[in-house]
PDB file of C-alpha atoms in Angstrom:
ATOM      1  CA  MET A   1     120.417  -2.416  39.692  1.00  0.00           C
ATOM      2  CA  GLU A   2     120.371  -5.968  41.090  1.00  0.00           C
ATOM      3  CA  ALA A   3     121.396  -6.947  44.585  1.00  0.00           C
ATOM      4  CA  SER A   4     124.446  -9.125  44.892  1.00  0.00           C
ATOM      5  CA  SER A   5     123.894 -12.701  46.035  1.00  0.00           C
ATOM      6  CA  SER A   6     127.060 -12.600  48.150  1.00  0.00           C
ATOM      7  CA  GLU A   7     126.825 -10.912  51.526  1.00  0.00           C
ATOM      8  CA  THR A   8     129.871  -8.767  52.058  1.00  0.00           C
ATOM      9  CA  THR A   9     129.971  -6.121  54.731  1.00  0.00           C
ATOM     10  CA  THR A  10     132.302  -3.219  55.195  1.00  0.00           C
ATOM     11  CA  ASP A  11     131.063  -2.285  58.667  1.00  0.00           C
ATOM     12  CA  GLY A  12     132.759  -5.127  60.575  1.00  0.00           C
ATOM     13  CA  SER A  13     129.637  -7.225  61.016  1.00  0.00           C
ATOM     14  CA  GLU A  14     130.213 -10.909  61.698  1.00  0.00           C
ATOM     15  CA  GLY A  15     126.564 -11.913  61.834  1.00  0.00           C
ATOM     16  CA  ALA A  16     123.340 -11.213  63.665  1.00  0.00           C
ATOM     17  CA  TYR A  17     121.367 -12.132  66.747  1.00  0.00           C
ATOM     18  CA  TRP A  18     118.127 -14.011  66.098  1.00  0.00           C
ATOM     19  CA  CYS A  19     114.981 -14.855  68.005  1.00  0.00           C
ATOM     20  CA  HIS A  20     113.767 -17.930  66.164  1.00  0.00           C
ATOM     21  CA  GLY A  21     110.372 -17.870  67.865  1.00  0.00           C
ATOM     22  CA  CYS A  22     109.586 -14.310  66.748  1.00  0.00           C
ATOM     23  CA  SER A  23     111.792 -14.144  63.628  1.00  0.00           C
ATOM     24  CA  GLU A  24     113.413 -10.973  65.006  1.00  0.00           C
ATOM     25  CA  ARG A  25     116.947 -10.142  63.819  1.00  0.00           C
ATOM     26  CA  ILE A  26     119.470  -7.618  65.164  1.00  0.00           C
ATOM     27  CA  ARG A  27     122.849  -7.228  63.429  1.00  0.00           C
ATOM     28  CA  ASP A  28     125.829  -7.573  65.767  1.00  0.00           C
ATOM     29  CA  VAL A  29     127.090  -4.087  64.905  1.00  0.00           C
ATOM     30  CA  ASN A  30     123.832  -2.654  66.283  1.00  0.00           C
ATOM     31  CA  VAL A  31     124.264  -4.271  69.728  1.00  0.00           C
ATOM     32  CA  GLU A  32     126.027  -2.506  72.590  1.00  0.00           C
ATOM     33  CA  GLY A  33     128.007  -4.483  75.161  1.00  0.00           C
ATOM     34  CA  GLU A  34     129.171  -8.076  75.278  1.00  0.00           C
ATOM     35  CA  GLU A  35     125.929  -9.799  76.326  1.00  0.00           C
ATOM     36  CA  PRO A  36     123.394 -11.080  73.785  1.00  0.00           C
ATOM     37  CA  PRO A  37     120.427  -8.737  73.408  1.00  0.00           C
ATOM     38  CA  THR A  38     116.890  -9.636  74.375  1.00  0.00           C
ATOM     39  CA  CYS A  39     114.225  -9.952  71.722  1.00  0.00           C
ATOM     40  CA  PRO A  40     112.231  -6.728  71.381  1.00  0.00           C
ATOM     41  CA  SER A  41     109.044  -8.783  70.831  1.00  0.00           C
ATOM     42  CA  CYS A  42     109.166 -11.485  73.525  1.00  0.00           C
ATOM     43  CA  GLY A  43     112.049 -10.504  75.842  1.00  0.00           C
ATOM     44  CA  GLU A  44     113.947 -13.798  75.476  1.00  0.00           C
ATOM     45  CA  GLU A  45     117.725 -13.831  74.970  1.00  0.00           C
ATOM     46  CA  MET A  46     118.656 -13.877  71.289  1.00  0.00           C
ATOM     47  CA  GLU A  47     121.080 -16.351  69.675  1.00  0.00           C
ATOM     48  CA  PHE A  48     124.124 -15.250  67.643  1.00  0.00           C
ATOM     49  CA  GLU A  49     124.568 -16.671  64.144  1.00  0.00           C
ATOM     50  CA  ARG A  50     127.456 -15.858  61.828  1.00  0.00           C
ATOM     51  CA  SER A  51     126.851 -14.434  58.391  1.00  0.00           C
ATOM     52  CA  LYS A  52     127.278 -16.502  55.230  1.00  0.00           C
ATOM     53  CA  GLY A  53     130.491 -14.703  54.353  1.00  0.00           C
ATOM     54  CA  SER A  54     132.308 -15.632  57.570  1.00  0.00           C
ATOM     55  CA  ALA A  55     133.874 -18.864  58.789  1.00  0.00           C
ATOM     56  CA  SER A  56     131.682 -21.398  60.604  1.00  0.00           C
ATOM     57  CA  CYS A  57     128.500 -20.222  58.948  1.00  0.00           C
ATOM     58  CA  ALA A  58     125.337 -21.094  60.844  1.00  0.00           C
ATOM     59  CA  CYS A  59     123.125 -20.765  57.766  1.00  0.00           C
TER      60      CYS A  59
END
């Protein structure tokens, strides 16, 4: 079975938080609260980026 090239989610995800310095990624549906999470590797605040399938893609 091949993976689809389109990223569709059924769990309500609109993107993910990224730490560009560490290449860490946390999906938005795995974050509690309204504040951006901190990177588990370096402790810096992570940046939100929308997924390819949503409007205003940051890819």
